[in-house]
C-alpha positions as a Python dict, from the first residue, in 0.01 Angstrom:
ca = {
    (1, 'X'): (0, 0, 0),
    (2, 'X'): (-277, -125, -223),
    (3, 'X'): (-641, -28, -201),
    (4, 'X'): (-865, -314, -98),
    (5, 'X'): (-1131, -438, -337),
    (6, 'X'): (-1330, -610, -60),
    (7, 'X'): (-1669, -450, -120),
    (8, 'X'): (-1838, -634, 166),
    (9, 'X'): (-1599, -481, 420),
    (10, 'X'): (-1673, -130, 295),
    (11, 'X'): (-2047, -187, 280),
    (12, 'X'): (-2105, -349, 616),
    (13, 'X'): (-1778, -449, 779),
    (14, 'X'): (-1547, -295, 1035),
    (15, 'X'): (-1308, -32, 900),
    (16, 'X'): (-1029, -3, 1159),
    (17, 'X'): (-910, 337, 1034),
    (18, 'X'): (-1245, 487, 1135),
    (19, 'X'): (-1177, 375, 1491),
    (20, 'X'): (-848, 559, 1489),
    (21, 'X'): (-1007, 866, 1332),
    (22, 'X'): (-1264, 873, 1610),
    (23, 'X'): (-980, 875, 1861),
    (24, 'X'): (-815, 1168, 1684),
    (25, 'X'): (-1146, 1354, 1690),
    (26, 'X'): (-1181, 1303, 2066),
    (27, 'X'): (-830, 1437, 2124),
    (28, 'X'): (-913, 1731, 1896),
    (29, 'X'): (-1210, 1828, 2115),
    (30, 'X'): (-986, 1800, 2422),
    (31, 'X'): (-722, 2023, 2262),
    (32, 'X'): (-963, 2302, 2180),
    (33, 'X'): (-1106, 2306, 2533),
    (34, 'X'): (-760, 2317, 2689),
    (35, 'X'): (-672, 2600, 2451),
    (36, 'X'): (-978, 2799, 2556),
    (37, 'X'): (-929, 2748, 2928),
    (38, 'X'): (-557, 2829, 2923),
    (39, 'X'): (-604, 3132, 2698),
    (40, 'X'): (-397, 2977, 2417),
    (41, 'X'): (-666, 3073, 2167),
    (42, 'X'): (-546, 3432, 2199),
    (43, 'X'): (-197, 3350, 2078),
    (44, 'X'): (-139, 3581, 1778),
    (45, 'X'): (30, 3311, 1569),
    (46, 'X'): (-156, 2987, 1632),
    (47, 'X'): (-446, 3076, 1859),
    (48, 'X'): (-707, 3047, 1585),
    (49, 'X'): (-577, 2703, 1492),
    (50, 'X'): (-622, 2576, 1847),
    (51, 'X'): (-969, 2729, 1860),
    (52, 'X'): (-1077, 2569, 1535),
    (53, 'X'): (-998, 2221, 1662),
    (54, 'X'): (-1363, 2242, 1765),
    (55, 'X'): (-1431, 2118, 1411),
    (56, 'X'): (-1347, 1776, 1553),
    (57, 'X'): (-1717, 1776, 1642),
    (58, 'X'): (-1792, 1788, 1269),
    (59, 'X'): (-1581, 1474, 1230),
    (60, 'X'): (-1772, 1302, 1511),
    (61, 'X'): (-2104, 1387, 1348),
    (62, 'X'): (-1988, 1270, 1005),
    (63, 'X'): (-1869, 939, 1151),
    (64, 'X'): (-2209, 889, 1311),
    (65, 'X'): (-2381, 980, 986),
    (66, 'X'): (-2177, 724, 795),
    (67, 'X'): (-2200, 435, 1040),
    (68, 'X'): (-2566, 473, 1125),
    (69, 'X'): (-2689, 548, 772),
    (70, 'X'): (-2485, 276, 601),
    (71, 'X'): (-2733, -7, 677),
    (72, 'X'): (-3018, 201, 532),
    (73, 'X'): (-2817, 284, 221),
    (74, 'X'): (-2726, -83, 178),
    (75, 'X'): (-3087, -193, 220),
    (76, 'X'): (-3199, 54, -48),
    (77, 'X'): (-2969, -124, -293),
    (78, 'X'): (-3060, -478, -192),
    (79, 'X'): (-2730, -537, -10),
    (80, 'X'): (-2880, -615, 326),
    (81, 'X'): (-3197, -614, 533),
    (82, 'X'): (-3353, -296, 664),
    (83, 'X'): (-3230, -227, 1019),
    (84, 'X'): (-3458, -320, 1309),
    (85, 'X'): (-3586, -10, 1488),
    (86, 'X'): (-3596, -194, 1821),
    (87, 'X'): (-3236, -308, 1791),
    (88, 'X'): (-3127, 34, 1669),
    (89, 'X'): (-3277, 230, 1957),
    (90, 'X'): (-3161, -18, 2220),
    (91, 'X'): (-2812, -17, 2068),
    (92, 'X'): (-2796, 361, 2080),
    (93, 'X'): (-2927, 376, 2436),
    (94, 'X'): (-2685, 117, 2570),
    (95, 'X'): (-2396, 275, 2382),
    (96, 'X'): (-2454, 630, 2507),
    (97, 'X'): (-2651, 647, 2829),
    (98, 'X'): (-2480, 430, 3097),
    (99, 'X'): (-2139, 599, 3075),
    (100, 'X'): (-2299, 938, 3019),
    (101, 'X'): (-2525, 911, 3323),
    (102, 'X'): (-2224, 802, 3529),
    (103, 'X'): (-2037, 1118, 3434),
    (104, 'X'): (-2335, 1348, 3490),
    (105, 'X'): (-2416, 1209, 3834),
    (106, 'X'): (-2056, 1217, 3956),
    (107, 'X'): (-1985, 1563, 3817),
    (108, 'X'): (-2301, 1724, 3951),
    (109, 'X'): (-2257, 1551, 4284),
    (110, 'X'): (-1883, 1594, 4342),
    (111, 'X'): (-1739, 1873, 4126),
    (112, 'X'): (-1736, 2213, 4298),
    (113, 'X'): (-1912, 2470, 4085),
    (114, 'X'): (-2099, 2211, 3877),
    (115, 'X'): (-2393, 2155, 4105),
    (116, 'X'): (-2730, 2309, 4038),
    (117, 'X'): (-3096, 2279, 4102),
    (118, 'X'): (-3335, 2016, 3980),
    (119, 'X'): (-3351, 2179, 3635),
    (120, 'X'): (-2977, 2132, 3583),
    (121, 'X'): (-3004, 1770, 3693),
    (122, 'X'): (-3299, 1661, 3483),
    (123, 'X'): (-3196, 1852, 3168),
    (124, 'X'): (-2848, 1700, 3176),
    (125, 'X'): (-2973, 1350, 3253),
    (126, 'X'): (-3226, 1381, 2969),
    (127, 'X'): (-2971, 1531, 2727),
    (128, 'X'): (-3183, 1836, 2648),
    (129, 'X'): (-2933, 2101, 2762),
    (130, 'X'): (-2947, 2286, 2430),
    (131, 'X'): (-3316, 2359, 2488),
    (132, 'X'): (-3309, 2456, 2858),
    (133, 'X'): (-3143, 2787, 2957),
    (134, 'X'): (-2836, 2788, 3184),
    (135, 'X'): (-2805, 2411, 3220),
    (136, 'X'): (-2466, 2363, 3050),
    (137, 'X'): (-2269, 2354, 3372),
    (138, 'X'): (-1900, 2321, 3464),
    (139, 'X'): (-1746, 1991, 3364),
    (140, 'X'): (-2035, 1915, 3127),
    (141, 'X'): (-2046, 2203, 2879),
    (142, 'X'): (-1920, 1982, 2595),
    (143, 'X'): (-2238, 1777, 2620),
    (144, 'X'): (-2423, 2023, 2396),
    (145, 'X'): (-2289, 1828, 2099),
    (146, 'X'): (-2399, 1497, 2248),
    (147, 'X'): (-2747, 1648, 2286),
    (148, 'X'): (-2741, 1729, 1914),
    (149, 'X'): (-2615, 1382, 1829),
    (150, 'X'): (-2889, 1213, 2029),
    (151, 'X'): (-3144, 1427, 1844),
    (152, 'X'): (-2995, 1290, 1521),
    (153, 'X'): (-3030, 935, 1655),
    (154, 'X'): (-3398, 995, 1719),
    (155, 'X'): (-3463, 1155, 1380),
    (156, 'X'): (-3261, 910, 1168),
    (157, 'X'): (-3531, 639, 1142),
    (158, 'X'): (-3777, 906, 1028),
    (159, 'X'): (-3530, 1018, 762),
    (160, 'X'): (-3497, 657, 649),
    (161, 'X'): (-3874, 628, 616),
    (162, 'X'): (-3889, 957, 425),
    (163, 'X'): (-3656, 823, 153),
    (164, 'X'): (-3771, 462, 168),
    (165, 'X'): (-3927, 493, -176),
    (166, 'X'): (-3586, 563, -331),
    (167, 'X'): (-3477, 202, -372),
    (168, 'X'): (-3319, -1, -648),
    (169, 'X'): (-3264, 212, -955),
    (170, 'X'): (-3417, 514, -779),
    (171, 'X'): (-3147, 499, -511),
    (172, 'X'): (-2932, 720, -734),
    (173, 'X'): (-3146, 1014, -626),
    (174, 'X'): (-3059, 974, -260),
    (175, 'X'): (-2727, 1161, -276),
    (176, 'X'): (-2873, 1462, -465),
    (177, 'X'): (-3154, 1474, -209),
    (178, 'X'): (-2909, 1473, 82),
    (179, 'X'): (-2708, 1749, -85),
    (180, 'X'): (-3021, 1956, -136),
    (181, 'X'): (-3133, 1919, 226),
    (182, 'X'): (-2783, 2004, 345),
    (183, 'X'): (-2778, 2316, 129),
    (184, 'X'): (-3110, 2431, 268),
    (185, 'X'): (-3000, 2365, 626),
    (186, 'X'): (-2709, 2606, 577),
    (187, 'X'): (-2973, 2878, 595),
    (188, 'X'): (-3086, 2768, 944),
    (189, 'X'): (-2915, 3064, 1114),
    (190, 'X'): (-3145, 3302, 923),
    (191, 'X'): (-3465, 3120, 1026),
    (192, 'X'): (-3650, 3328, 1286),
    (193, 'X'): (-3697, 3096, 1583),
    (194, 'X'): (-3822, 3233, 1912),
    (195, 'X'): (-3611, 3100, 2199),
    (196, 'X'): (-3570, 3184, 2567),
    (197, 'X'): (-3276, 3395, 2681),
    (198, 'X'): (-2942, 3210, 2675),
    (199, 'X'): (-3069, 2962, 2413),
    (200, 'X'): (-2944, 2981, 2055),
    (201, 'X'): (-3136, 2782, 1795),
    (202, 'X'): (-2817, 2741, 1587),
    (203, 'X'): (-2712, 2484, 1847),
    (204, 'X'): (-2999, 2257, 1743),
    (205, 'X'): (-2986, 1964, 1502),
    (206, 'X'): (-3107, 2141, 1182),
    (207, 'X'): (-2802, 2366, 1185),
    (208, 'X'): (-2564, 2070, 1192),
    (209, 'X'): (-2728, 1850, 931),
    (210, 'X'): (-2447, 1915, 677),
    (211, 'X'): (-2196, 1757, 917),
    (212, 'X'): (-2408, 1443, 956),
    (213, 'X'): (-2490, 1447, 585),
    (214, 'X'): (-2118, 1437, 496),
    (215, 'X'): (-2110, 1087, 644),
    (216, 'X'): (-2452, 989, 513),
    (217, 'X'): (-2347, 1076, 158),
    (218, 'X'): (-2037, 862, 200),
    (219, 'X'): (-2262, 577, 316),
    (220, 'X'): (-2470, 614, 0),
    (221, 'X'): (-2160, 621, -217),
    (222, 'X'): (-1992, 323, -52),
    (223, 'X'): (-2300, 107, -113),
    (224, 'X'): (-2352, 227, -469),
    (225, 'X'): (-2163, 184, -795),
    (226, 'X'): (-1818, 330, -838),
    (227, 'X'): (-1814, 694, -942),
    (228, 'X'): (-1568, 973, -998),
    (229, 'X'): (-1592, 1045, -624),
    (230, 'X'): (-1447, 701, -549),
    (231, 'X'): (-1157, 769, -781),
    (232, 'X'): (-1101, 1110, -624),
    (233, 'X'): (-1112, 956, -276),
    (234, 'X'): (-828, 722, -378),
    (235, 'X'): (-609, 1029, -432),
    (236, 'X'): (-519, 1065, -68),
    (237, 'X'): (-285, 1357, -109),
    (238, 'X'): (-549, 1561, -291),
    (239, 'X'): (-810, 1480, -26),
    (240, 'X'): (-564, 1567, 249),
    (241, 'X'): (-493, 1903, 88),
    (242, 'X'): (-868, 1969, 61),
    (243, 'X'): (-920, 1886, 430),
    (244, 'X'): (-632, 2110, 539),
    (245, 'X'): (-754, 2392, 316),
    (246, 'X'): (-1106, 2373, 462),
    (247, 'X'): (-966, 2372, 815),
    (248, 'X'): (-733, 2663, 738),
    (249, 'X'): (-1018, 2867, 592),
    (250, 'X'): (-1227, 2793, 901),
    (251, 'X'): (-942, 2922, 1119),
    (252, 'X'): (-975, 3267, 960),
    (253, 'X'): (-1233, 3532, 1058),
    (254, 'X'): (-1448, 3389, 778),
    (255, 'X'): (-1582, 3132, 1026),
    (256, 'X'): (-1605, 3368, 1320),
    (257, 'X'): (-1389, 3464, 1618),
    (258, 'X'): (-1171, 3228, 1814),
    (259, 'X'): (-1367, 3284, 2134),
    (260, 'X'): (-1683, 3110, 2252),
    (261, 'X'): (-1934, 3365, 2125),
    (262, 'X'): (-2243, 3340, 1909),
    (263, 'X'): (-2164, 3360, 1538),
    (264, 'X'): (-2318, 3590, 1282),
    (265, 'X'): (-2529, 3398, 1028),
    (266, 'X'): (-2265, 3431, 756),
    (267, 'X'): (-1992, 3311, 993),
    (268, 'X'): (-2210, 3019, 1100),
    (269, 'X'): (-2277, 2922, 738),
    (270, 'X'): (-1905, 2932, 660),
    (271, 'X'): (-1809, 2724, 963),
    (272, 'X'): (-2072, 2457, 898),
    (273, 'X'): (-1992, 2434, 526),
    (274, 'X'): (-1617, 2417, 583),
    (275, 'X'): (-1658, 2159, 860),
    (276, 'X'): (-1864, 1941, 625),
    (277, 'X'): (-1601, 1967, 351),
    (278, 'X'): (-1319, 1888, 593),
    (279, 'X'): (-1499, 1585, 734),
    (280, 'X'): (-1590, 1450, 392),
    (281, 'X'): (-1231, 1490, 270),
    (282, 'X'): (-1090, 1313, 577),
    (283, 'X'): (-1334, 1022, 569),
    (284, 'X'): (-1371, 965, 194),
    (285, 'X'): (-1035, 785, 151),
    (286, 'X'): (-1107, 566, 454),
    (287, 'X'): (-1452, 461, 334),
    (288, 'X'): (-1458, 480, -46),
    (289, 'X'): (-1099, 363, -104),
    (290, 'X'): (-1002, 180, 216),
    (291, 'X'): (-660, 22, 248),
    (292, 'X'): (-613, -318, 406),
    (293, 'X'): (-362, -166, 648),
    (294, 'X'): (-322, 186, 780),
    (295, 'X'): (-1, 247, 970),
    (296, 'X'): (-130, 544, 1170),
    (297, 'X'): (-507, 525, 1210),
    (298, 'X'): (-510, 146, 1249),
    (299, 'X'): (-205, 130, 1475),
    (300, 'X'): (-247, -27, 1821),
    (301, 'X'): (-224, 313, 1991),
    (302, 'X'): (-477, 476, 1762),
    (303, 'X'): (-718, 184, 1798),
    (304, 'X'): (-688, 199, 2177),
    (305, 'X'): (-761, 572, 2182),
    (306, 'X'): (-1050, 506, 1944),
    (307, 'X'): (-1196, 246, 2181),
    (308, 'X'): (-1175, 497, 2464),
    (309, 'X'): (-1280, 798, 2256),
    (310, 'X'): (-1630, 827, 2398),
    (311, 'X'): (-1489, 822, 2749),
    (312, 'X'): (-1232, 1085, 2657),
    (313, 'X'): (-1509, 1306, 2524),
    (314, 'X'): (-1745, 1278, 2820),
    (315, 'X'): (-1478, 1291, 3095),
    (316, 'X'): (-1215, 1536, 2973),
    (317, 'X'): (-1374, 1861, 3092),
    (318, 'X'): (-1427, 1721, 3440),
    (319, 'X'): (-1061, 1617, 3441),
    (320, 'X'): (-955, 1958, 3311),
    (321, 'X'): (-1149, 2139, 3584),
    (322, 'X'): (-955, 1940, 3843),
    (323, 'X'): (-612, 1987, 3683),
    (324, 'X'): (-613, 2364, 3737),
    (325, 'X'): (-657, 2367, 4117),
    (326, 'X'): (-447, 2056, 4178),
    (327, 'X'): (-146, 2214, 4009),
    (328, 'X'): (-220, 2567, 4128),
    (329, 'X'): (-268, 2702, 3776),
    (330, 'X'): (-520, 2983, 3731),
    (331, 'X'): (-762, 2948, 3442),
    (332, 'X'): (-686, 3154, 3128),
    (333, 'X'): (-330, 3216, 3251),
    (334, 'X'): (-124, 3005, 3011),
    (335, 'X'): (66, 2677, 3066),
    (336, 'X'): (-106, 2531, 2760),
    (337, 'X'): (136, 2247, 2690),
    (338, 'X'): (161, 2135, 3051),
    (339, 'X'): (-216, 2141, 3103),
    (340, 'X'): (-271, 1966, 2767),
    (341, 'X'): (-27, 1687, 2854),
    (342, 'X'): (-166, 1623, 3201),
    (343, 'X'): (-529, 1645, 3087),
    (344, 'X'): (-468, 1409, 2796),
    (345, 'X'): (-294, 1147, 3009),
    (346, 'X'): (-552, 1160, 3287),
    (347, 'X'): (-846, 1166, 3046),
    (348, 'X'): (-716, 857, 2867),
    (349, 'X'): (-670, 682, 3201),
    (350, 'X'): (-1021, 767, 3320),
    (351, 'X'): (-1167, 679, 2980),
    (352, 'X'): (-999, 338, 2984),
    (353, 'X'): (-1153, 266, 3324),
    (354, 'X'): (-1493, 389, 3203),
    (355, 'X'): (-1466, 162, 2902),
    (356, 'X'): (-1368, -143, 3109),
    (357, 'X'): (-1619, -97, 3391),
    (358, 'X'): (-1919, 58, 3215),
    (359, 'X'): (-1910, 66, 2834),
    (360, 'X'): (-1775, -280, 2758),
    (361, 'X'): (-1994, -473, 3006),
    (362, 'X'): (-2306, -296, 2879),
    (363, 'X'): (-2205, -356, 2516),
    (364, 'X'): (-2146, -723, 2587),
    (365, 'X'): (-2485, -751, 2760),
    (366, 'X'): (-2655, -590, 2462),
    (367, 'X'): (-2494, -835, 2218),
    (368, 'X'): (-2591, -1130, 2439),
    (369, 'X'): (-2951, -1008, 2431),
    (370, 'X'): (-2931, -954, 2055),
    (371, 'X'): (-2794, -1304, 1992),
    (372, 'X'): (-3060, -1457, 2214),
    (373, 'X'): (-3334, -1259, 2038),
    (374, 'X'): (-3213, -1381, 1699),
    (375, 'X'): (-3160, -1734, 1827),
    (376, 'X'): (-2794, -1748, 1724),
    (377, 'X'): (-2465, -1786, 1904),
    (378, 'X'): (-2275, -1606, 1629),
    (379, 'X'): (-2060, -1319, 1744),
    (380, 'X'): (-2123, -972, 1595),
    (381, 'X'): (-1908, -873, 1302),
    (382, 'X'): (-1740, -594, 1496),
    (383, 'X'): (-1709, -535, 1864),
    (384, 'X'): (-1544, -198, 1904),
    (385, 'X'): (-1727, 120, 2003),
    (386, 'X'): (-1700, 262, 1653),
    (387, 'X'): (-1840, -48, 1496),
    (388, 'X'): (-2105, -73, 1760),
    (389, 'X'): (-2233, 257, 1626),
    (390, 'X'): (-2388, 49, 1351),
}
């Protein structure tokens, strides 16, 4: 297959393979949670591999970094207008909150063991769980990463303002600046931050900036002139080997234990750095050297899972918590493949319903408002959840 030369599609258009990659990332998060709750992470041969599928979160963050930063990178090079802050914040709110609030309300109301006091309710509804002790409750513990992502959404316009002077010829300094900030943020685990008991400051946005920056750097590169990185990205085998190598290294004790425990600063640094490398290597061929057709990531199945990926992410732990009692399987007692199969099937089913009844109607309403505001009947360039992240 040939590499497309359609610059406009890379700079601002819909890249179907990213949709499929988002779907794979959602399934990766599901896999690692099933592995933890069935005890498969303790398997002496492959347990660490299952545990390290949590690096799918790094892929999610890098995708967000790319899609949300791309308009700013394009504007800095005169390839498009600067994004509207009003449209951006409303787009993010309508994309994330309706389905999320639906899950939180139903889980806290109906799931045994998930209920809590008013603090659990308001902190989850406000997506500030990583700052409030003991509010990551059953069926919703994965939402820590969504809390971090929402923090990135809020900070991103400020980051854009901070580098707004690097335009035109000066835009070439934007990638070195992002690399420098990412390098400094790798030291976040050593920063003395006073926190309440049961709160770890390494779960806050500064510690994960390298994962977002992996995508932001790709956004800068895709809107800039061709470089050696573009040529390297076209070597898909080499990039695949790099991604696998980073993942394999992260599956060793270098990046910490396979269990859900706090990491030592050196382990945290290694995990964040390796996750950034893995994400960059996986996304670079899809963004810097995109093909017109991708048999796997742009297949109908992959695109469907990609459309439902947000639903899979927010619903799968609630589904998993129900699978165990329904089938009479004790937690941490094995049956990994059976639990994985049932949880995947049910999560996809619930996610498809969530997409049809909540996500898609809200997205359509947002685009109707946006067209009316701009006084045009033109349809948006892309209509899928991944593209809507723009």
